[in-house]
Coordinates of C-alpha atoms and ligand atoms in Angstrom, one line a residue:
M1 CA 42.3 22.8 5.8
P2 CA 39.5 20.3 6.6
W3 CA 36.5 22.5 6.3
A4 CA 36.2 25.9 4.6
S5 CA 33.7 28.4 5.6
A6 CA 31.0 28.8 3.1
N7 CA 31.1 32.4 4.3
P8 CA 27.5 33.4 3.7
S9 CA 25.8 36.0 5.7
I10 CA 25.3 35.2 9.4
E11 CA 21.3 35.2 9.0
L12 CA 21.6 32.9 6.1
L13 CA 24.3 30.7 7.7
R14 CA 22.1 30.2 10.9
W15 CA 19.0 29.7 8.9
R16 CA 20.5 27.1 6.7
A17 CA 22.0 25.3 9.6
I18 CA 18.6 25.0 11.3
R19 CA 16.9 24.2 8.0
D20 CA 19.3 21.5 6.9
S21 CA 20.2 19.9 10.2
L22 CA 17.7 19.9 13.0
P23 CA 14.8 17.9 11.5
F24 CA 17.0 15.2 10.2
I25 CA 18.8 14.8 13.4
G26 CA 15.6 14.5 15.1
T27 CA 14.3 12.2 12.5
S28 CA 17.5 10.1 12.5
A29 CA 17.2 9.7 8.8
A30 CA 17.5 6.0 9.3
D31 CA 13.8 6.0 10.3
L32 CA 12.6 8.1 7.5
P33 CA 10.8 5.6 5.5
A34 CA 10.1 3.2 8.4
T35 CA 6.6 1.6 8.5
R36 CA 6.8 0.7 12.2
H37 CA 4.3 3.6 13.1
C38 CA 2.0 3.3 10.2
R39 CA 0.1 0.1 10.5
G40 CA -3.4 1.3 9.3
R41 CA -4.2 -0.2 5.9
S42 CA -5.0 2.2 3.2
T43 CA -8.3 2.1 1.4
Q44 CA -8.0 0.5 -2.0
R45 CA -11.6 0.2 -3.1
T46 CA -13.2 2.4 -5.5
G47 CA -16.8 3.3 -4.8
S48 CA -19.7 4.6 -6.7
R49 CA -20.8 8.3 -6.1
F50 CA -23.3 8.7 -3.2
G51 CA -24.7 5.4 -3.5
G52 CA -25.4 2.9 -0.5
N53 CA -21.9 3.4 1.3
T54 CA -23.4 2.9 4.7
V55 CA -22.3 -0.4 6.1
A56 CA -22.9 -2.0 9.5
S57 CA -20.1 -1.3 11.9
K58 CA -19.4 -2.7 15.3
S59 CA -20.5 0.4 17.1
I60 CA -21.1 4.1 16.6
R61 CA -19.5 7.0 18.4
E62 CA -21.0 10.4 18.0
F63 CA -19.1 13.6 17.6
D64 CA -19.8 17.0 16.1
V65 CA -16.7 16.9 14.1
V66 CA -14.4 14.1 12.9
V67 CA -11.0 15.0 11.7
V68 CA -9.1 12.5 9.6
G69 CA -5.4 12.7 10.0
G70 CA -3.4 14.1 13.0
G71 CA -0.7 16.0 11.4
G72 CA -0.4 19.9 11.4
S73 CA -3.6 20.6 9.4
G74 CA -5.7 18.0 11.3
L75 CA -4.6 19.1 14.7
A76 CA -5.2 22.7 13.7
A77 CA -8.6 21.9 12.5
A78 CA -9.5 19.9 15.7
I79 CA -8.3 22.8 17.8
A80 CA -10.3 25.5 15.8
A81 CA -13.4 23.2 16.0
A82 CA -13.1 22.5 19.6
S83 CA -12.6 26.3 20.4
E84 CA -16.0 26.8 18.9
G85 CA -17.5 24.3 21.2
A86 CA -17.6 21.4 18.9
R87 CA -17.1 17.7 20.3
T88 CA -14.3 16.7 18.1
V89 CA -12.3 13.6 17.5
V90 CA -9.1 13.2 15.5
L91 CA -8.5 9.8 13.8
E92 CA -4.8 9.1 13.2
K93 CA -3.7 6.2 11.2
S94 CA -0.2 6.0 12.7
T95 CA 0.5 4.9 16.4
E96 CA 2.1 8.3 16.9
L97 CA 1.2 12.0 16.1
R98 CA 3.6 13.2 13.6
G99 CA 2.8 13.2 10.0
S100 CA 5.0 15.0 7.4
T101 CA 4.6 18.0 9.7
G102 CA 6.7 16.4 12.4
R103 CA 9.3 15.3 9.8
S104 CA 9.6 18.7 8.2
V105 CA 12.2 21.3 8.4
G106 CA 9.8 23.4 10.2
S107 CA 9.8 26.9 8.3
I108 CA 6.8 28.9 7.7
A109 CA 6.8 31.9 5.2
A110 CA 4.7 34.8 6.7
S111 CA 4.7 38.6 6.2
G112 CA 4.0 41.6 8.4
T113 CA 5.0 39.6 11.6
P114 CA 6.3 41.3 14.7
D115 CA 9.7 39.5 13.9
Q116 CA 9.9 41.3 10.8
K117 CA 8.9 44.6 12.1
R118 CA 11.4 44.3 14.9
L119 CA 14.2 43.9 12.4
G120 CA 12.7 46.7 10.2
I121 CA 11.8 44.5 7.3
A122 CA 9.0 46.2 5.1
D123 CA 6.8 43.4 3.8
S124 CA 3.0 42.7 3.4
A125 CA 0.4 40.1 2.5
D126 CA 0.1 41.7 -0.9
R127 CA 3.8 41.6 -1.6
H128 CA 3.8 38.0 -0.3
L129 CA 1.0 37.1 -2.7
A130 CA 2.9 38.8 -5.6
D131 CA 6.0 36.8 -4.8
Y132 CA 4.0 33.6 -4.5
R133 CA 2.5 34.1 -8.0
V134 CA 6.0 34.6 -9.4
I135 CA 7.3 31.5 -7.5
S136 CA 4.5 29.3 -9.0
G137 CA 6.6 29.3 -12.2
H138 CA 5.1 27.1 -14.8
L139 CA 2.0 26.5 -12.7
A140 CA 1.2 30.2 -12.4
A141 CA -1.3 30.0 -15.2
T142 CA -3.4 27.3 -13.4
E143 CA -2.6 28.4 -9.8
N144 CA -5.6 28.9 -7.6
V145 CA -5.2 32.6 -6.9
E146 CA -8.2 32.7 -4.4
L147 CA -6.6 30.1 -2.3
A148 CA -3.1 31.7 -2.5
M149 CA -4.9 34.9 -1.2
V150 CA -6.2 32.9 1.7
L151 CA -2.8 31.7 2.6
T152 CA -0.9 34.8 2.2
H153 CA -3.5 37.0 4.1
N154 CA -4.0 34.5 6.9
V155 CA -0.7 33.0 7.6
T156 CA 0.6 35.9 9.7
E157 CA -2.3 35.3 12.1
T158 CA -1.5 31.6 11.9
V159 CA 2.0 32.2 13.1
A160 CA 0.7 34.3 16.1
W161 CA -1.7 31.6 16.8
L162 CA 1.0 28.9 17.0
R163 CA 3.4 31.3 19.0
E164 CA 0.5 31.8 21.6
M165 CA 0.5 28.0 22.1
G166 CA 4.2 28.2 23.2
M167 CA 6.1 27.7 20.0
E168 CA 9.2 29.8 19.5
F169 CA 10.5 30.8 16.1
F170 CA 13.9 31.8 14.9
G171 CA 14.2 34.4 12.1
P172 CA 12.6 35.7 9.9
V173 CA 15.5 34.8 7.4
G174 CA 15.7 35.2 3.6
E175 CA 15.7 32.6 1.1
S176 CA 15.3 33.1 -2.7
P177 CA 12.9 33.4 -4.4
H178 CA 11.1 35.2 -1.5
S179 CA 11.8 38.8 -2.0
A180 CA 11.9 39.6 1.7
P181 CA 13.1 37.5 4.7
R182 CA 10.0 35.6 5.5
L183 CA 11.0 32.3 6.8
H184 CA 10.0 31.7 10.5
N185 CA 11.7 28.6 11.7
V186 CA 10.2 26.7 14.7
L187 CA 12.7 25.8 17.5
P188 CA 14.2 23.4 18.1
G189 CA 12.5 21.4 15.3
S190 CA 9.4 20.5 13.7
R191 CA 8.2 18.1 16.4
S192 CA 7.5 21.2 18.4
Y193 CA 4.4 21.9 16.1
I194 CA 3.1 18.4 17.1
Y195 CA 3.9 18.7 20.7
H196 CA 2.1 22.1 21.2
L197 CA -0.8 21.4 18.9
E198 CA -1.5 18.2 20.7
R199 CA -1.3 19.6 24.2
R200 CA -3.7 22.3 23.1
A201 CA -6.1 19.9 21.5
R202 CA -6.1 17.7 24.6
R203 CA -6.7 20.7 26.8
L204 CA -9.8 21.5 24.7
G205 CA -11.2 18.1 25.2
V206 CA -10.4 16.8 21.6
V207 CA -10.3 13.0 21.6
I208 CA -7.4 11.7 19.7
E209 CA -7.6 8.1 18.5
L210 CA -4.1 6.7 17.5
G211 CA -3.7 3.7 15.2
V212 CA -7.1 4.3 13.7
A213 CA -7.5 4.7 9.9
G214 CA -10.3 6.5 8.2
D215 CA -11.5 4.2 5.4
R216 CA -14.6 5.7 3.9
L217 CA -17.1 8.5 4.2
L218 CA -20.6 7.8 5.3
H219 CA -23.4 9.9 3.8
E220 CA -27.1 10.4 3.8
D221 CA -29.1 12.5 1.5
G222 CA -26.1 14.0 -0.2
R223 CA -24.4 15.0 3.1
V224 CA -21.4 13.5 4.7
T225 CA -22.4 12.1 8.1
G226 CA -19.4 10.3 9.4
V227 CA -16.4 8.1 8.8
E228 CA -16.0 4.4 8.9
A229 CA -12.5 3.4 10.3
H230 CA -10.6 0.4 11.4
D231 CA -7.7 0.1 13.9
A232 CA -4.3 -1.8 13.5
V233 CA -6.0 -5.3 14.2
G234 CA -9.0 -4.6 11.8
H235 CA -11.6 -3.7 14.3
R236 CA -14.1 -1.5 12.7
Q237 CA -15.7 1.6 14.1
T238 CA -18.1 4.2 12.9
Y239 CA -17.5 7.9 13.8
A240 CA -20.7 9.9 13.4
A241 CA -20.1 13.6 12.6
R242 CA -23.2 15.7 13.5
R243 CA -21.6 18.9 11.8
G244 CA -19.1 17.4 9.4
V245 CA -15.8 15.8 8.6
V246 CA -12.3 17.3 7.9
L247 CA -10.1 15.3 5.6
A248 CA -6.5 16.1 6.8
A249 CA -4.8 12.8 5.9
G250 CA -1.9 14.6 3.9
D251 CA -0.5 13.6 0.5
F252 CA 0.1 10.4 -1.5
S253 CA 3.8 10.0 -1.6
A254 CA 3.6 6.6 -0.1
S255 CA 1.1 5.2 -2.3
A256 CA 2.8 3.4 -5.3
T257 CA -0.7 2.9 -6.8
L258 CA -1.7 6.6 -6.9
K259 CA 1.7 7.7 -7.8
R260 CA 1.7 5.3 -10.8
E261 CA -1.8 6.3 -11.7
W262 CA -1.3 10.0 -11.3
I263 CA 2.2 10.7 -12.0
D264 CA 4.3 7.8 -13.5
D265 CA 5.8 4.5 -13.1
R266 CA 9.1 5.9 -12.1
V267 CA 7.9 8.0 -9.3
S268 CA 5.9 5.2 -8.0
R269 CA 9.2 3.5 -6.9
F270 CA 10.4 6.5 -5.0
V271 CA 10.7 5.9 -1.3
P272 CA 8.5 8.4 0.7
V273 CA 9.7 10.2 3.7
N274 CA 6.2 9.6 5.5
P275 CA 5.1 6.0 5.1
C276 CA 1.6 7.0 6.1
A277 CA 1.0 9.4 3.3
T278 CA -1.2 7.0 1.2
G279 CA -3.6 9.4 -0.2
D280 CA -6.5 8.0 1.7
A281 CA -8.4 11.4 1.9
Q282 CA -8.0 11.9 -1.8
R283 CA -9.2 8.5 -2.4
M284 CA -12.3 8.9 0.1
A285 CA -13.5 12.1 -1.3
L286 CA -13.1 10.8 -5.0
E287 CA -15.6 8.3 -4.1
L288 CA -18.2 11.0 -3.4
G289 CA -17.4 12.9 -6.6
G290 CA -14.4 15.0 -5.2
Q291 CA -11.8 16.2 -7.6
V292 CA -8.0 16.0 -7.3
L293 CA -6.0 18.9 -8.7
N294 CA -2.1 19.1 -9.7
A295 CA -2.1 15.2 -9.1
E296 CA 1.0 15.1 -11.2
V297 CA 3.1 17.6 -9.2
F298 CA 5.5 16.3 -6.8
D299 CA 8.8 17.7 -5.1
V300 CA 11.9 16.2 -6.8
P301 CA 13.9 14.2 -4.2
S302 CA 17.6 15.1 -3.6
M303 CA 20.4 12.5 -2.9
R304 CA 21.8 12.3 0.6
L305 CA 24.4 10.3 2.4
A306 CA 23.2 8.6 5.6
P307 CA 23.7 10.4 8.8
P308 CA 26.4 8.9 11.2
P309 CA 25.3 6.7 13.9
S310 CA 25.8 9.3 16.7
E311 CA 23.4 12.2 16.6
G312 CA 25.3 14.4 18.9
L313 CA 24.1 17.5 20.9
F314 CA 21.4 18.4 18.7
G315 CA 19.9 14.9 18.5
L316 CA 19.7 15.3 22.3
L317 CA 18.1 18.7 22.0
Q318 CA 15.5 17.3 19.7
K319 CA 14.6 14.8 22.4
L320 CA 13.9 17.3 25.0
P321 CA 10.4 18.7 25.2
P322 CA 10.2 21.9 23.1
R323 CA 9.3 24.0 26.0
A324 CA 10.3 27.6 26.7
A325 CA 13.2 26.5 29.0
V326 CA 14.8 24.8 26.0
T327 CA 13.8 26.9 23.1
K328 CA 14.4 30.3 24.5
P329 CA 18.2 29.7 25.2
I330 CA 18.5 28.3 21.6
R331 CA 16.8 31.3 20.1
W332 CA 18.9 33.6 22.2
G333 CA 22.0 31.8 21.3
L334 CA 21.2 31.8 17.6
A335 CA 20.6 35.6 17.7
N336 CA 23.5 36.7 19.9
L337 CA 26.4 34.3 20.0
P338 CA 29.3 35.2 18.0
N339 CA 29.5 33.6 14.5
R340 CA 32.8 31.8 15.6
L341 CA 30.9 30.1 18.5
I342 CA 27.9 29.1 16.5
R343 CA 30.2 27.6 13.9
S344 CA 32.1 25.5 16.4
L345 CA 28.9 24.4 17.8
M346 CA 27.6 23.5 14.4
M347 CA 30.8 21.6 13.5
G348 CA 29.9 19.2 16.4
F349 CA 26.9 18.0 14.4
V350 CA 27.9 19.0 11.0
T351 CA 28.2 15.5 9.8
T352 CA 24.4 14.8 10.3
Y353 CA 23.5 14.1 6.6
L354 CA 25.1 15.5 3.5
S355 CA 24.0 16.0 -0.1
P356 CA 26.9 15.2 -2.4
R357 CA 27.3 17.6 -5.2
E358 CA 26.1 16.8 -8.7
A359 CA 29.3 18.2 -10.0
L360 CA 31.2 15.0 -8.9
F361 CA 29.5 13.3 -11.9
D362 CA 30.6 16.0 -14.3
S363 CA 34.2 15.2 -13.4
G364 CA 34.1 11.4 -13.9
A365 CA 32.4 10.0 -10.8
I366 CA 30.0 7.2 -11.5
L367 CA 26.8 5.9 -9.8
V368 CA 26.5 2.3 -9.3
D369 CA 23.7 0.3 -7.5
T370 CA 24.3 -2.2 -4.8
H371 CA 24.8 -4.9 -7.5
G372 CA 27.7 -2.9 -9.0
R373 CA 25.7 -2.0 -12.1
L374 CA 26.3 1.3 -13.7
R375 CA 23.3 3.7 -13.1
S376 CA 24.7 7.0 -14.2
N377 CA 28.0 8.6 -15.2
T378 CA 26.5 12.1 -15.8
S379 CA 24.8 14.8 -13.5
E380 CA 21.7 14.9 -15.7
N381 CA 18.8 13.8 -13.6
I382 CA 21.0 12.3 -11.1
N383 CA 18.7 12.8 -8.1
L384 CA 15.9 11.1 -9.8
V385 CA 18.2 8.3 -10.9
V386 CA 19.2 7.9 -7.2
A387 CA 15.6 8.1 -6.1
E388 CA 14.8 5.1 -8.4
L389 CA 17.3 3.0 -6.4
G390 CA 14.8 3.0 -3.5
E391 CA 15.8 1.9 0.0
D392 CA 19.0 0.2 -1.3
G393 CA 20.5 3.4 -2.6
G394 CA 23.7 3.3 -4.5
Y395 CA 27.4 4.4 -4.4
I396 CA 29.4 7.2 -6.0
V397 CA 32.7 5.7 -7.2
G398 CA 35.7 7.7 -8.1
D399 CA 39.5 7.4 -8.3
R400 CA 42.7 9.2 -7.2
T401 CA 42.4 12.1 -9.7
L402 CA 38.7 12.8 -8.8
Y403 CA 39.7 12.6 -5.1
E404 CA 42.5 15.2 -5.5
K405 CA 40.3 17.4 -7.5
F406 CA 37.6 17.4 -4.8
S407 CA 40.1 17.9 -2.0
S408 CA 40.3 21.8 -2.1
D409 CA 38.4 25.0 -2.8
P410 CA 36.2 25.5 -5.1
H411 CA 35.7 21.8 -5.5
Y412 CA 33.8 20.8 -2.5
V413 CA 31.9 17.5 -2.2
A414 CA 29.0 18.7 -0.1
T415 CA 27.8 21.7 2.0
A416 CA 28.0 20.6 5.6
P417 CA 24.7 22.1 6.5
G418 CA 25.1 25.6 5.6
V419 CA 28.1 26.0 7.7
A420 CA 31.1 24.8 5.9
F421 CA 32.2 23.0 2.7
A422 CA 33.3 19.3 3.1
Y423 CA 36.0 17.9 0.8
M424 CA 37.2 14.4 0.1
P425 CA 39.6 14.2 2.8
D426 CA 37.0 15.2 5.4
F427 CA 35.0 12.1 4.4
R428 CA 38.1 9.9 4.5
R429 CA 38.8 11.1 8.0
S430 CA 35.7 11.6 9.8
R431 CA 32.8 9.6 7.7
K432 CA 34.2 6.1 7.6
D433 CA 30.6 4.9 7.8
V434 CA 30.0 6.4 4.2
Y435 CA 33.5 6.5 2.8
A436 CA 35.4 3.4 1.5
E437 CA 38.8 3.3 -0.1
A438 CA 41.0 0.7 -1.7
P439 CA 44.1 0.4 -4.0
T440 CA 42.2 -1.5 -6.7
T441 CA 38.6 -1.7 -7.9
D442 CA 38.4 -5.4 -6.9
E443 CA 39.3 -4.5 -3.3
L444 CA 36.8 -1.6 -3.3
A445 CA 34.1 -3.9 -4.4
A446 CA 35.0 -6.2 -1.5
E447 CA 35.0 -3.2 0.8
I448 CA 31.4 -2.2 0.0
G449 CA 30.0 -5.7 -0.7
I450 CA 29.3 -5.5 -4.3
S451 CA 30.3 -7.7 -7.2
A452 CA 34.0 -6.8 -8.5
A453 CA 33.0 -7.9 -11.9
A454 CA 30.1 -5.7 -12.1
L455 CA 31.9 -2.8 -10.8
N456 CA 34.8 -3.2 -13.3
K457 CA 32.4 -3.6 -16.1
S458 CA 30.6 -0.4 -15.1
I459 CA 33.8 1.5 -14.9
A460 CA 34.7 0.3 -18.4
D461 CA 31.2 1.1 -19.8
A462 CA 31.5 4.6 -18.3
A463 CA 34.8 5.1 -19.7
A464 CA 33.6 4.1 -23.2
S465 CA 30.8 6.8 -23.1
V466 CA 32.7 9.5 -21.3
T467 CA 31.8 12.9 -22.7
G468 CA 32.9 16.5 -22.1
G469 CA 35.8 17.2 -19.6
A470 CA 35.1 14.0 -17.5
A471 CA 38.0 11.6 -17.2
P472 CA 37.6 8.0 -17.1
L473 CA 38.4 6.2 -13.7
T474 CA 41.8 4.7 -14.3
E475 CA 44.1 5.4 -11.3
G476 CA 43.9 3.9 -7.9
P477 CA 43.3 4.2 -5.1
Y478 CA 39.6 4.3 -5.7
F479 CA 36.9 5.4 -3.3
A480 CA 33.2 5.0 -2.9
L481 CA 30.8 7.3 -1.2
G482 CA 27.5 5.8 0.0
P483 CA 25.1 4.6 0.2
V484 CA 23.4 7.5 -1.2
R485 CA 19.5 7.6 -1.2
A486 CA 16.9 10.0 -2.3
Y487 CA 13.6 10.2 -0.6
L488 CA 10.2 11.6 -2.1
L489 CA 9.2 14.5 0.3
Q490 CA 5.7 15.0 -1.0
T491 CA 3.2 15.0 -3.8
N492 CA 1.0 18.1 -4.3
G493 CA -2.2 16.7 -5.7
G494 CA -5.0 17.8 -3.3
L495 CA -8.8 18.1 -3.3
K496 CA -10.5 20.9 -5.0
V497 CA -11.9 23.1 -2.2
S498 CA -13.6 26.4 -1.8
T499 CA -12.1 29.4 0.2
R500 CA -14.1 28.0 3.1
L501 CA -12.2 24.7 2.6
E502 CA -15.4 22.9 1.5
V503 CA -14.6 20.0 -0.7
L504 CA -16.0 20.7 -4.2
G505 CA -17.8 17.9 -6.2
R506 CA -17.7 17.4 -9.9
D507 CA -20.3 20.2 -10.3
D508 CA -18.0 22.5 -8.4
R509 CA -20.5 22.7 -5.7
P510 CA -19.6 21.9 -2.0
I511 CA -20.1 18.4 -0.9
R512 CA -22.1 19.0 2.2
G513 CA -20.6 18.2 5.4
L514 CA -17.1 17.6 3.8
Y515 CA -13.9 19.7 4.3
A516 CA -10.4 19.3 3.6
A517 CA -7.1 20.8 4.7
G518 CA -3.3 20.6 4.4
N519 CA -1.9 18.4 1.5
A520 CA -5.3 16.8 1.2
G521 CA -7.0 20.1 0.6
Q522 CA -4.4 21.7 -1.4
G523 CA -6.9 22.6 -4.1
G524 CA -4.7 23.4 -7.0
L525 CA -2.1 25.4 -5.0
A526 CA 1.4 24.7 -6.1
L527 CA 2.9 25.9 -2.9
F528 CA 6.3 26.3 -4.6
G529 CA 8.8 28.3 -2.4
H530 CA 9.9 27.2 1.0
G531 CA 7.6 27.7 4.0
H532 CA 4.3 27.6 1.9
H533 CA 3.2 24.0 2.8
L534 CA 3.3 24.3 6.5
G535 CA 1.7 27.8 6.2
W536 CA -1.1 26.2 4.3
A537 CA -1.4 23.2 6.6
F538 CA -2.0 25.2 9.7
T539 CA -4.0 28.1 8.0
S540 CA -6.3 25.9 6.0
G541 CA -6.7 23.5 9.0
R542 CA -7.9 26.4 11.2
I543 CA -10.2 27.7 8.7
A544 CA -11.8 24.3 7.9
G545 CA -12.1 23.6 11.7
R546 CA -13.7 26.8 12.3
N547 CA -16.3 26.4 9.4
V548 CA -17.1 22.8 10.1
A549 CA -17.8 23.7 13.7
R550 CA -20.2 26.5 12.7
A551 CA -22.0 24.5 10.2
A552 CA -25.5 23.5 11.1
S553 CA -25.8 19.9 12.4
A554 CA -27.5 17.3 10.4
Q555 CA -30.2 17.1 13.2
H556 CA -30.9 20.9 12.9
L557 CA -31.2 20.6 9.2
A558 CA -33.5 17.7 9.4
A559 CA -35.7 19.5 12.0
A560 CA -35.8 22.6 9.7
E561 CA -37.0 20.8 6.7
Ligands
FAD1 C1 11.3 16.3 5.1 C2 10.3 17.2 4.8 C3 10.6 18.7 5.0 C4 9.7 19.6 4.9 N1 10.0 21.0 5.2 C5 9.0 21.9 5.1 C6 9.2 23.3 5.5 O1 10.3 23.6 6.2 N2 8.3 24.1 5.3 C7 7.1 23.8 4.8 O2 6.3 24.8 4.6 N3 6.8 22.5 4.3 C8 7.8 21.6 4.5 N4 7.4 20.3 4.3 C9 6.1 19.9 3.8 C10 5.1 20.0 5.0 O3 5.6 19.3 6.1 C11 3.7 19.3 4.5 O4 3.2 19.8 3.5 C12 2.7 19.5 5.8 O5 3.2 19.1 6.9 C13 1.5 18.7 5.4 O6 0.7 18.8 6.7 P1 -0.7 17.8 6.6 O7 -1.4 18.1 7.9 O8 -1.5 18.1 5.3 O9 -0.1 16.3 6.5 P2 0.6 15.4 7.5 O10 1.5 16.3 8.5 O11 1.4 14.5 6.8 O12 -0.6 14.9 8.3 C14 -1.4 14.0 7.8 C15 -1.6 12.7 8.8 O13 -2.8 12.1 8.3 C16 -2.5 10.6 8.8 N5 -3.2 9.8 7.9 C17 -3.0 9.4 6.7 N6 -4.0 8.6 6.2 C18 -4.9 8.4 7.3 C19 -6.2 7.8 7.5 N7 -6.7 7.1 6.4 N8 -6.7 8.0 8.7 C20 -6.3 8.6 9.7 N9 -5.1 9.3 9.5 C21 -4.4 9.1 8.4 C22 -1.1 10.5 8.6 O14 -0.5 9.5 9.3 C23 -0.5 11.9 9.1 O15 -0.3 11.9 10.5 C24 8.4 19.3 4.3 C25 8.0 18.0 4.2 C26 9.0 17.0 4.4 C27 8.5 15.6 4.2

């Protein structure tokens, strides 16, 4: 039996398949940490608080609102501002609009939606908030309850707002620890957000500047008046903001400096999913006295095998524009096709990427790096150990005994995206790109291009320190699974903001003319539990955009004085 059904409920099965597969097919995990599209330099300077930051720039372009960052929160802010009649520009450091938003799984947690009502699911914003507070776990005591309220009581309207732009969702489906099915999953994947938001923004006349990185905030009389930016070849440009600036430049998972400073040295070496997430917004606001909350909180990476070279049917689907002609049939199919058919469809792309089980390490598998050095022979913190190996990744090495153990139920090697369980023979047969086998360890080392001496030493060292039920690796043939890598999804340290999304200074008073949204304006929200980050990105973006557009312009203020 090559694959055995995980046999979860059909809703859960379909949801997991979407959650685990689509974005990574679209992403083609090989390009996850690529820097090709993020040429802007990140700001490195530390500045003084409100003192002489205005410098001569080549030219000045005037807008009502300047948004720094063209991901989910930035585009939402720009649309909201432009809808209020504000002349708006979005500065995007990358040469494409995408951000973490366009690399994400794409699910939003929302309550009281028409989808929930259609399925007879009783839920409410208050219940969502209560769940949210439980989900916050060890951070519950310091959680920003006011912002959590803003999220849970506005996200339903946000989903309707996204849907009205043409986005199609599947669900809602349940996932612990949410106490009700609440996850709305955009079809066919998260790039749909960017596609539709960009279309709407452009229709409203928003100017989108690609390859332009915001560097620092300009200010006058304690009020933020614009942004100084540069493009990929270093040309400088000033963007004046009559009403204000929205910082929406995401998290700092790609800044080794900030990760080292705010989390630790180990995390600073983790490879980010989004290479543009360099914490520029946090840095810019800090220069004006802003505060970063939850700076040390990050999402723990999990190890994954690379996807196969071919991306299959769903890879193709990801490349199609996410218009109704594409998304409606997918939605219909997911809701109506018999389980058997969906399963066989899924099996066609089931080998996209897989997360090997930690249990392998409890049964004797060892993790070696690309030099053959032993990195671990226990499941303890194994994801963090893999993450430390960075781009090179490592290999999971085992022997015949381990192979046989993980050849049948219940000892699966990986869950093939929510659809079925994968065992060792499945890898041997269909994943030759990540599976190697040889009669001896010397030959295995040659197969995967590592030092035989180092591998043999690693196996001997692991055998000497074997504890519990794990058996040492002694019996050929030997196998290697890999490379395995673990990427850092995101950090959660964002600027302290008011419920109006104004950035708060050290005295907890708003820095005039400055707003933040998304990861940049996470404001002490833990956002634990699936679907809260995207909900916050779009919801906070909408609120920030609306408020900045309604703010009195600097000229009006000057005239009134
Ligand atoms: C693999 C993955 C899966 C995820 N899945 C989910 C999920 O299913 N549900 C969920 O709720 N959350 C999920 N998340 C988290 C979620 O995607 C993010 O929290 C959210 O998209 C953040 O939106 P944002 O607008 O703040 O940041 P981003 O979308 O990252 O946008 C920030 C933008 O700012 C740009 N930028 C950076 N610096 C500058 C600068 N100096 N000048 C101009 N532009 C700049 C960046 O290039 C980027 O485009 C996932 C994240 C990842 C990585």
